[in-house]
């Protein structure tokens, strides 16, 4: 919206008239003091002074025009604001730059506060502002805290952290994915400090490209039929742990989505489970068809103390023993390189190898938002739920898994279970 621009001697009556007519943004330029003006918007009315610093810039060009806030109609009368404008103009005439001086004073104040604040304290304050899924916040918090600890910078002022401190931390994790995570978390933390003018620079961005950690190579591990059989028959696990492992083999959920699954999220009568947006990695609510073979593994009754389908931790406590459970699966199955996430890759890979399901459908079952099959123009125009196709793929996948368990091979790929529950959305 363009602003109404009026040149007039500013008086209290002019101000009152301007406040009574706020239908359009307006600027009232004073005829008494050049550059002095009142800017009126729907919810604000503020005095400013426009000026151009004297002299020239180092490259010989004139300085650009600047604007400095004087105050509001509540904090200053017209006479007080005009007097302050005249004082500032005198300062400019004498070679000063009030806007630059004010910014420098603000930065100096922020830096003084920053020097009295340690990295550990600043990080904890920043952590309270993080948004996103619980998993994202947990990962970001851990990467930031660990990065600061490994730099031995807990007691340092943020302003004193150097690129060398960052590189010393990175040197501890060469070739490991955690180096990428720590650098990213630290850089975002310093970007926040930079935006709030607590620091003058982000030391992470001054680490040369050559010295920055490279993203790890994409994992390609997926399991063959014999390995799936070994996993299904895994020894040394509790009932809840074994049910959880088998459910993960049949349902392509992320680990944290499955381990915190509660009975109210499972709909046996509809043959599906539904996760609310706050429980998914991408923040989108997600519905997944559940074949009968998998539904039998889900204890939807839970208990009064713990409503979770898989009570892997004590009632009221979140499950955090991922490494312990992974190692137990490795020992009980004989697969020394087992990782839960590789089950999702197995799901996609085996279905693709047997020509079951369109990539768009299989990708949707993984609840990927940014995959090439679901981004760009496709994401903008295609909002189909693909439920019938999803049901068919999930039934087919259950058939493949049970073939692997019974025979050690994917012999059942042609025996696709008939399409069911197509009316469910």
Tab-separated table of C-alpha atoms in Angstrom:
chain	number	residue	atom	x	y	z
A	1	UNK	CA	0.000	0.000	0.000
A	2	UNK	CA	1.402	3.430	-0.913
A	3	UNK	CA	1.650	6.033	1.836
A	4	UNK	CA	0.041	9.461	1.767
A	5	UNK	CA	2.837	12.042	1.868
A	6	UNK	CA	1.956	15.476	3.224
A	7	UNK	CA	4.198	18.495	3.863
A	8	UNK	CA	2.821	20.558	6.745
A	9	UNK	CA	3.868	22.283	9.947
A	10	UNK	CA	3.458	19.648	12.615
A	11	UNK	CA	1.279	20.744	15.518
A	12	UNK	CA	-0.694	18.909	18.168
A	13	UNK	CA	-3.894	19.491	16.175
A	14	UNK	CA	-2.274	17.989	13.075
A	15	UNK	CA	-1.212	14.990	15.120
A	16	UNK	CA	-4.720	14.500	16.533
A	17	UNK	CA	-6.218	14.778	13.036
A	18	UNK	CA	-3.719	12.214	11.733
A	19	UNK	CA	-4.577	9.809	14.520
A	20	UNK	CA	-8.270	10.137	13.744
A	21	UNK	CA	-7.773	9.226	10.082
A	22	UNK	CA	-5.732	6.024	9.975
A	23	UNK	CA	-7.404	4.456	6.969
A	24	UNK	CA	-4.161	4.769	4.989
A	25	UNK	CA	-0.521	4.868	6.057
A	26	UNK	CA	0.675	8.458	5.955
A	27	UNK	CA	3.831	10.524	6.380
A	28	UNK	CA	3.569	14.117	7.569
A	29	UNK	CA	6.775	16.063	6.814
A	30	UNK	CA	7.441	19.106	8.958
A	31	UNK	CA	8.036	22.449	7.230
A	32	UNK	CA	9.933	23.853	10.202
A	33	UNK	CA	12.777	21.324	10.545
A	34	UNK	CA	13.881	19.613	7.338
A	35	UNK	CA	13.729	15.819	7.587
A	36	UNK	CA	11.540	15.818	10.702
A	37	UNK	CA	8.371	13.776	10.127
A	38	UNK	CA	5.509	11.860	11.674
A	39	UNK	CA	4.764	8.389	10.295
A	40	UNK	CA	1.272	7.134	10.993
A	41	UNK	CA	0.135	3.525	10.468
A	42	UNK	CA	-2.860	1.529	11.650
A	43	UNK	CA	-1.312	0.820	15.059
A	44	UNK	CA	1.562	3.260	15.395
A	45	UNK	CA	2.418	6.951	15.184
A	46	UNK	CA	6.141	7.648	15.369
A	47	UNK	CA	8.447	10.666	14.923
A	48	UNK	CA	11.541	10.189	12.736
A	49	UNK	CA	14.350	12.283	11.343
A	50	UNK	CA	15.639	11.615	7.815
A	51	UNK	CA	19.161	12.848	7.188
A	52	UNK	CA	22.253	12.303	5.086
A	53	UNK	CA	25.642	12.133	6.861
A	54	UNK	CA	28.128	14.763	5.772
A	55	UNK	CA	31.326	13.964	3.895
A	56	UNK	CA	31.835	10.989	1.638
A	57	UNK	CA	32.334	7.253	1.935
A	58	UNK	CA	35.796	5.701	1.456
A	59	UNK	CA	34.940	4.963	-2.201
A	60	UNK	CA	34.243	8.662	-2.849
A	61	UNK	CA	30.473	8.365	-3.113
A	62	UNK	CA	28.015	10.271	-0.948
A	63	UNK	CA	26.521	8.571	2.055
A	64	UNK	CA	23.068	7.080	1.633
A	65	UNK	CA	20.167	8.762	3.382
A	66	UNK	CA	19.387	7.421	6.854
A	67	UNK	CA	16.461	7.522	9.220
A	68	UNK	CA	16.493	7.591	13.016
A	69	UNK	CA	13.569	7.114	15.345
A	70	UNK	CA	12.908	9.927	17.797
A	71	UNK	CA	9.908	8.584	19.669
A	72	UNK	CA	6.161	8.050	19.566
A	73	UNK	CA	3.288	10.496	19.984
A	74	UNK	CA	2.865	9.005	23.467
A	75	UNK	CA	6.491	9.582	24.504
A	76	UNK	CA	7.004	13.008	22.896
A	77	UNK	CA	4.947	16.091	22.274
A	78	UNK	CA	5.409	17.773	18.896
A	79	UNK	CA	7.596	20.451	20.451
A	80	UNK	CA	9.794	17.873	22.228
A	81	UNK	CA	10.157	15.781	19.094
A	82	UNK	CA	11.018	18.844	16.973
A	83	UNK	CA	13.623	19.963	19.509
A	84	UNK	CA	15.210	16.497	19.454
A	85	UNK	CA	15.193	16.538	15.638
A	86	UNK	CA	16.966	19.909	15.660
A	87	UNK	CA	19.567	18.562	18.083
A	88	UNK	CA	20.205	15.517	15.920
A	89	UNK	CA	20.536	17.685	12.790
A	90	UNK	CA	23.138	19.803	14.567
A	91	UNK	CA	25.001	16.618	15.401
A	92	UNK	CA	24.912	15.581	11.721
A	93	UNK	CA	26.149	19.025	10.646
A	94	UNK	CA	29.082	18.605	13.003
A	95	UNK	CA	30.006	15.377	11.201
A	96	UNK	CA	28.137	12.914	13.399
A	97	UNK	CA	25.991	9.972	12.400
A	98	UNK	CA	23.350	9.481	15.123
A	99	UNK	CA	21.825	6.311	13.639
A	100	UNK	CA	25.227	4.632	13.434
A	101	UNK	CA	26.110	5.812	16.939
A	102	UNK	CA	22.857	4.459	18.328
A	103	UNK	CA	23.412	1.079	16.659
A	104	UNK	CA	26.984	0.917	17.935
A	105	UNK	CA	25.790	1.668	21.456
A	106	UNK	CA	23.167	-1.082	21.167
A	107	UNK	CA	25.776	-3.572	19.956
A	108	UNK	CA	28.187	-2.556	22.708
A	109	UNK	CA	25.477	-3.070	25.318
A	110	UNK	CA	24.604	-6.495	23.912
A	111	UNK	CA	28.271	-7.473	23.839
A	112	UNK	CA	28.736	-6.326	27.424
A	113	UNK	CA	25.839	-8.547	28.448
A	114	UNK	CA	27.254	-11.356	26.316
A	115	UNK	CA	30.638	-11.148	27.992
A	116	UNK	CA	28.908	-11.558	31.308
A	117	UNK	CA	27.102	-14.640	29.932
A	118	UNK	CA	28.845	-17.962	29.362
A	119	UNK	CA	28.365	-20.193	26.339
A	120	UNK	CA	26.595	-22.736	28.516
A	121	UNK	CA	24.141	-20.122	29.809
A	122	UNK	CA	23.518	-18.650	26.345
A	123	UNK	CA	22.958	-22.125	24.900
A	124	UNK	CA	20.397	-23.050	27.557
A	125	UNK	CA	18.518	-19.806	26.912
A	126	UNK	CA	18.581	-20.506	23.163
A	127	UNK	CA	17.345	-24.070	23.664
A	128	UNK	CA	14.176	-22.773	25.314
A	129	UNK	CA	13.315	-20.971	22.040
A	130	UNK	CA	13.629	-24.034	19.797
A	131	UNK	CA	10.521	-25.071	17.901
A	132	UNK	CA	9.577	-28.142	15.886
A	133	UNK	CA	8.989	-31.768	16.703
A	134	UNK	CA	10.136	-33.186	20.020
A	135	UNK	CA	12.637	-35.359	18.191
A	136	UNK	CA	14.143	-32.319	16.406
A	137	UNK	CA	14.441	-30.358	19.639
A	138	UNK	CA	16.064	-33.305	21.413
A	139	UNK	CA	18.574	-33.810	18.587
A	140	UNK	CA	19.398	-30.103	18.301
A	141	UNK	CA	19.780	-29.728	22.056
A	142	UNK	CA	22.107	-32.716	22.305
A	143	UNK	CA	24.263	-31.671	19.346
A	144	UNK	CA	24.645	-28.118	20.700
A	145	UNK	CA	25.475	-29.148	24.246
A	146	UNK	CA	27.958	-31.800	23.091
A	147	UNK	CA	29.605	-29.395	20.646
A	148	UNK	CA	30.136	-26.764	23.341
A	149	UNK	CA	31.460	-29.361	25.769
A	150	UNK	CA	33.893	-30.779	23.204
A	151	UNK	CA	35.177	-27.279	22.440
A	152	UNK	CA	35.716	-26.893	26.206
A	153	UNK	CA	33.855	-23.621	25.836
A	154	UNK	CA	31.199	-23.896	28.563
A	155	UNK	CA	32.711	-21.038	30.603
A	156	UNK	CA	33.754	-18.913	27.607
A	157	UNK	CA	31.913	-15.832	26.391
A	158	UNK	CA	30.200	-16.412	23.010
A	159	UNK	CA	32.206	-13.501	21.600
A	160	UNK	CA	35.467	-15.246	22.495
A	161	UNK	CA	34.774	-18.476	20.573
A	162	UNK	CA	36.989	-18.692	17.485
A	163	UNK	CA	36.983	-20.814	14.316
A	164	UNK	CA	39.932	-22.687	15.810
A	165	UNK	CA	37.747	-23.758	18.739
A	166	UNK	CA	35.160	-25.072	16.294
A	167	UNK	CA	37.769	-26.930	14.226
A	168	UNK	CA	39.192	-28.540	17.360
A	169	UNK	CA	35.762	-29.991	18.058
A	170	UNK	CA	35.353	-31.153	14.454
A	171	UNK	CA	38.725	-32.893	14.540
A	172	UNK	CA	37.329	-35.245	17.196
A	173	UNK	CA	34.724	-36.588	14.744
A	174	UNK	CA	36.332	-36.730	11.315
A	175	UNK	CA	34.268	-38.793	8.905
A	176	UNK	CA	31.353	-39.152	11.321
A	177	UNK	CA	27.830	-37.840	10.861
A	178	UNK	CA	27.823	-36.317	14.353
A	179	UNK	CA	30.379	-33.729	13.148
A	180	UNK	CA	27.822	-32.422	10.643
A	181	UNK	CA	25.138	-32.317	13.329
A	182	UNK	CA	27.306	-30.489	15.858
A	183	UNK	CA	28.503	-27.909	13.331
A	184	UNK	CA	24.950	-27.285	12.153
A	185	UNK	CA	23.593	-26.848	15.676
A	186	UNK	CA	26.440	-24.522	16.681
A	187	UNK	CA	26.052	-22.457	13.515
A	188	UNK	CA	22.319	-22.004	14.065
A	189	UNK	CA	23.006	-21.008	17.673
A	190	UNK	CA	25.530	-18.367	16.610
A	191	UNK	CA	23.205	-17.143	13.845
A	192	UNK	CA	20.655	-16.434	16.563
A	193	UNK	CA	23.237	-14.560	18.635
A	194	UNK	CA	24.277	-12.652	15.521
A	195	UNK	CA	20.689	-11.662	14.721
A	196	UNK	CA	20.314	-10.343	18.268
A	197	UNK	CA	23.677	-8.517	17.915
A	198	UNK	CA	25.151	-10.412	20.850
A	199	UNK	CA	28.172	-11.361	18.729
A	200	UNK	CA	29.719	-9.735	15.680
A	201	UNK	CA	30.361	-12.905	13.727
A	202	UNK	CA	29.530	-16.583	13.487
A	203	UNK	CA	32.787	-18.552	13.950
A	204	UNK	CA	31.252	-21.618	12.266
A	205	UNK	CA	30.907	-19.812	8.932
A	206	UNK	CA	34.610	-18.933	9.039
A	207	UNK	CA	35.619	-22.595	8.946
A	208	UNK	CA	36.824	-23.161	5.388
A	209	UNK	CA	34.896	-25.488	3.089
A	210	UNK	CA	37.909	-27.777	2.941
A	211	UNK	CA	37.848	-28.215	6.704
A	212	UNK	CA	34.108	-28.631	7.092
A	213	UNK	CA	32.815	-32.174	7.631
A	214	UNK	CA	31.346	-33.824	4.573
A	215	UNK	CA	27.864	-35.312	4.862
A	216	UNK	CA	28.150	-39.095	5.274
A	217	UNK	CA	27.479	-41.286	2.281
A	218	UNK	CA	23.839	-42.373	2.051
A	219	UNK	CA	23.309	-45.734	3.714
A	220	UNK	CA	22.446	-48.571	1.381
A	221	UNK	CA	22.062	-51.434	3.844
A	222	UNK	CA	18.888	-53.477	3.480
A	223	UNK	CA	18.079	-57.009	4.565
A	224	UNK	CA	17.590	-60.094	2.465
A	225	UNK	CA	14.928	-62.680	3.189
A	226	UNK	CA	17.205	-64.917	5.266
A	227	UNK	CA	18.232	-61.954	7.429
A	228	UNK	CA	14.582	-60.977	7.914
A	229	UNK	CA	13.935	-64.522	9.120
A	230	UNK	CA	16.804	-64.217	11.613
A	231	UNK	CA	15.378	-60.964	12.895
A	232	UNK	CA	11.890	-62.410	13.307
A	233	UNK	CA	13.304	-65.337	15.306
A	234	UNK	CA	15.563	-63.095	17.413
A	235	UNK	CA	16.491	-64.612	20.802
A	236	UNK	CA	16.912	-63.071	24.232
A	237	UNK	CA	14.195	-60.428	24.045
A	238	UNK	CA	11.207	-59.655	26.238
A	239	UNK	CA	7.685	-60.036	24.862
A	240	UNK	CA	7.319	-56.273	24.343
A	241	UNK	CA	10.730	-56.001	22.676
A	242	UNK	CA	10.068	-58.886	20.290
A	243	UNK	CA	6.613	-57.567	19.388
A	244	UNK	CA	8.172	-54.166	18.762
A	245	UNK	CA	10.874	-55.596	16.481
A	246	UNK	CA	8.373	-57.649	14.489
A	247	UNK	CA	6.000	-54.677	14.187
A	248	UNK	CA	8.894	-52.570	12.873
A	249	UNK	CA	9.543	-55.262	10.255
A	250	UNK	CA	5.916	-55.122	9.093
A	251	UNK	CA	5.200	-51.404	9.503
A	252	UNK	CA	7.581	-48.825	7.971
A	253	UNK	CA	7.420	-46.442	10.924
A	254	UNK	CA	10.273	-44.396	12.309
A	255	UNK	CA	11.701	-45.725	15.570
A	256	UNK	CA	10.406	-42.930	17.808
A	257	UNK	CA	6.972	-43.037	16.154
A	258	UNK	CA	6.636	-46.743	16.942
A	259	UNK	CA	8.140	-46.900	20.437
A	260	UNK	CA	5.763	-44.204	21.758
A	261	UNK	CA	2.688	-45.559	19.937
A	262	UNK	CA	-0.374	-45.548	22.208
A	263	UNK	CA	-3.587	-47.531	21.974
A	264	UNK	CA	-5.701	-44.511	21.047
A	265	UNK	CA	-3.640	-44.094	17.866
A	266	UNK	CA	-4.535	-47.595	16.645
A	267	UNK	CA	-7.909	-48.268	14.998
A	268	UNK	CA	-8.379	-52.064	14.692
A	269	UNK	CA	-11.887	-51.634	13.292
A	270	UNK	CA	-10.496	-49.516	10.451
A	271	UNK	CA	-7.315	-51.529	9.970
A	272	UNK	CA	-5.032	-48.566	10.454
A	273	UNK	CA	-3.081	-46.406	12.860
A	274	UNK	CA	-3.175	-42.609	12.854
A	275	UNK	CA	-0.359	-40.435	14.188
A	276	UNK	CA	-1.081	-36.769	15.036
A	277	UNK	CA	1.140	-34.108	13.525
A	278	UNK	CA	3.081	-33.555	16.766
A	279	UNK	CA	4.255	-37.184	16.652
A	280	UNK	CA	5.759	-37.231	13.152
A	281	UNK	CA	9.125	-36.033	11.926
A	282	UNK	CA	7.717	-33.750	9.237
A	283	UNK	CA	4.876	-32.385	11.339
A	284	UNK	CA	2.148	-33.914	9.144
A	285	UNK	CA	-0.586	-36.147	10.530
A	286	UNK	CA	-0.104	-39.649	9.133
A	287	UNK	CA	-2.386	-42.652	8.596
A	288	UNK	CA	-0.902	-46.082	7.869
A	289	UNK	CA	-2.823	-49.239	6.863
A	290	UNK	CA	-2.087	-52.080	9.296
A	291	UNK	CA	-2.331	-55.623	7.872
A	292	UNK	CA	-4.005	-58.228	10.055
A	293	UNK	CA	-0.646	-59.918	10.676
A	294	UNK	CA	0.730	-56.701	12.166
A	295	UNK	CA	-2.430	-55.744	14.057
A	296	UNK	CA	-2.017	-58.884	16.160
A	297	UNK	CA	1.296	-57.491	17.447
A	298	UNK	CA	-0.212	-54.243	18.705
A	299	UNK	CA	-1.481	-54.360	22.283
A	300	UNK	CA	-4.045	-51.563	22.094
A	301	UNK	CA	-5.391	-52.211	25.609
A	302	UNK	CA	-2.221	-51.089	27.338
A	303	UNK	CA	-2.494	-50.615	31.090
A	304	UNK	CA	-3.807	-48.002	33.445
A	305	UNK	CA	-0.274	-46.848	34.172
A	306	UNK	CA	1.087	-47.064	30.620
A	307	UNK	CA	-1.089	-46.651	27.498
A	308	UNK	CA	1.765	-47.481	25.129
A	309	UNK	CA	1.375	-50.376	22.731
A	310	UNK	CA	4.965	-51.425	23.416
A	311	UNK	CA	5.857	-50.827	27.094
A	312	UNK	CA	9.611	-50.640	26.506
A	313	UNK	CA	10.242	-48.254	29.403
A	314	UNK	CA	8.881	-47.794	32.897
A	315	UNK	CA	5.398	-46.203	33.069
A	316	UNK	CA	5.547	-42.432	32.644
A	317	UNK	CA	9.105	-42.466	31.273
A	318	UNK	CA	10.135	-42.053	27.644
A	319	UNK	CA	12.140	-44.840	26.049
A	320	UNK	CA	15.764	-43.769	25.623
A	321	UNK	CA	17.671	-47.074	25.536
A	322	UNK	CA	17.899	-47.204	21.727
A	323	UNK	CA	21.485	-48.447	21.660
A	324	UNK	CA	20.840	-51.141	24.249
A	325	UNK	CA	17.846	-52.480	22.316
A	326	UNK	CA	19.752	-52.352	19.032
A	327	UNK	CA	22.631	-54.291	20.533
A	328	UNK	CA	20.234	-56.877	21.947
A	329	UNK	CA	18.771	-57.390	18.453
A	330	UNK	CA	22.266	-57.716	16.987
A	331	UNK	CA	23.196	-60.370	19.522
A	332	UNK	CA	19.929	-62.292	19.281
A	333	UNK	CA	19.728	-62.289	15.477
A	334	UNK	CA	23.385	-62.589	14.582
A	335	UNK	CA	23.211	-59.441	12.426
A	336	UNK	CA	26.133	-57.446	13.777
A	337	UNK	CA	25.338	-54.347	11.698
A	338	UNK	CA	21.617	-54.194	12.451
A	339	UNK	CA	19.935	-50.775	12.586
A	340	UNK	CA	16.202	-50.197	12.933
A	341	UNK	CA	16.150	-47.568	10.191
A	342	UNK	CA	17.453	-50.117	7.695
A	343	UNK	CA	14.069	-51.843	7.959
A	344	UNK	CA	12.451	-48.839	6.248
A	345	UNK	CA	15.029	-49.059	3.471
A	346	UNK	CA	14.351	-52.789	3.162
A	347	UNK	CA	10.630	-52.069	2.821
A	348	UNK	CA	11.180	-49.688	-0.104
A	349	UNK	CA	13.931	-51.740	-1.772
A	350	UNK	CA	12.227	-55.134	-1.703
A	351	UNK	CA	8.922	-53.748	-2.943
A	352	UNK	CA	10.735	-51.989	-5.792
A	353	UNK	CA	12.672	-55.124	-6.692
A	354	UNK	CA	9.418	-57.061	-6.999
A	355	UNK	CA	7.519	-54.338	-8.821
A	356	UNK	CA	4.961	-53.870	-6.072
A	357	UNK	CA	3.474	-50.405	-5.700
A	358	UNK	CA	4.209	-47.141	-7.452
A	359	UNK	CA	7.126	-45.191	-5.935
A	360	UNK	CA	4.716	-42.403	-5.000
A	361	UNK	CA	2.609	-44.833	-2.978
A	362	UNK	CA	5.543	-46.511	-1.231
A	363	UNK	CA	7.116	-43.126	-0.496
A	364	UNK	CA	3.840	-41.936	1.017
A	365	UNK	CA	3.834	-44.991	3.294
A	366	UNK	CA	7.228	-43.846	4.587
A	367	UNK	CA	5.687	-40.419	5.285
A	368	UNK	CA	8.358	-38.527	3.389
A	369	UNK	CA	7.526	-34.930	2.621
A	370	UNK	CA	10.572	-33.754	0.633
A	371	UNK	CA	11.174	-36.762	-1.576
A	372	UNK	CA	11.404	-36.038	-5.296
A	373	UNK	CA	8.245	-38.090	-5.750
A	374	UNK	CA	6.237	-35.729	-3.550
A	375	UNK	CA	7.737	-32.260	-3.988
A	376	UNK	CA	7.492	-29.315	-6.341
A	377	UNK	CA	4.552	-29.248	-8.719
A	378	UNK	CA	3.394	-32.699	-7.616
A	379	UNK	CA	3.069	-31.571	-4.006
A	380	UNK	CA	1.174	-28.448	-5.061
A	381	UNK	CA	-1.411	-30.214	-7.210
A	382	UNK	CA	-1.659	-33.847	-6.110
A	383	UNK	CA	-3.440	-34.246	-2.760
A	384	UNK	CA	-4.759	-37.763	-3.308
A	385	UNK	CA	-4.594	-39.973	-0.207
A	386	UNK	CA	-3.952	-43.113	-2.317
A	387	UNK	CA	-5.563	-45.198	0.444
A	388	UNK	CA	-6.630	-48.224	-1.670
A	389	UNK	CA	-3.142	-48.475	-3.166
A	390	UNK	CA	-1.551	-48.137	0.272
A	391	UNK	CA	-3.691	-50.969	1.666
A	392	UNK	CA	-2.707	-53.236	-1.216
A	393	UNK	CA	1.004	-52.484	-0.817
A	394	UNK	CA	0.936	-53.076	2.935
A	395	UNK	CA	-0.882	-56.406	2.520
A	396	UNK	CA	1.638	-57.426	-0.135
A	397	UNK	CA	4.541	-56.449	2.114
A	398	UNK	CA	3.130	-58.552	4.966
A	399	UNK	CA	2.937	-61.499	2.571
A	400	UNK	CA	6.574	-61.023	1.570
A	401	UNK	CA	7.749	-60.804	5.169
A	402	UNK	CA	5.916	-63.960	6.178
A	403	UNK	CA	7.309	-65.766	3.164
A	404	UNK	CA	10.793	-64.736	4.288
A	405	UNK	CA	10.094	-65.907	7.844
A	406	UNK	CA	8.718	-69.278	6.752
A	407	UNK	CA	11.032	-70.115	3.846
A	408	UNK	CA	13.976	-67.718	4.061
A	409	UNK	CA	13.129	-66.341	0.605
A	410	UNK	CA	10.810	-63.782	-1.018
A	411	UNK	CA	8.752	-66.458	-2.738
A	412	UNK	CA	5.370	-64.929	-2.044
A	413	UNK	CA	5.799	-61.769	-4.104
A	414	UNK	CA	3.210	-62.940	-6.612
A	415	UNK	CA	0.669	-63.896	-3.958
A	416	UNK	CA	-0.699	-60.431	-3.381
A	417	UNK	CA	-3.429	-60.439	-0.750
A	418	UNK	CA	-6.740	-59.173	-2.207
A	419	UNK	CA	-7.453	-55.489	-1.791
A	420	UNK	CA	-9.380	-54.807	1.432
A	421	UNK	CA	-10.715	-51.913	3.460
A	422	UNK	CA	-10.734	-49.723	0.372
A	423	UNK	CA	-13.505	-47.591	1.749
A	424	UNK	CA	-11.350	-46.384	4.679
A	425	UNK	CA	-9.798	-42.940	4.318
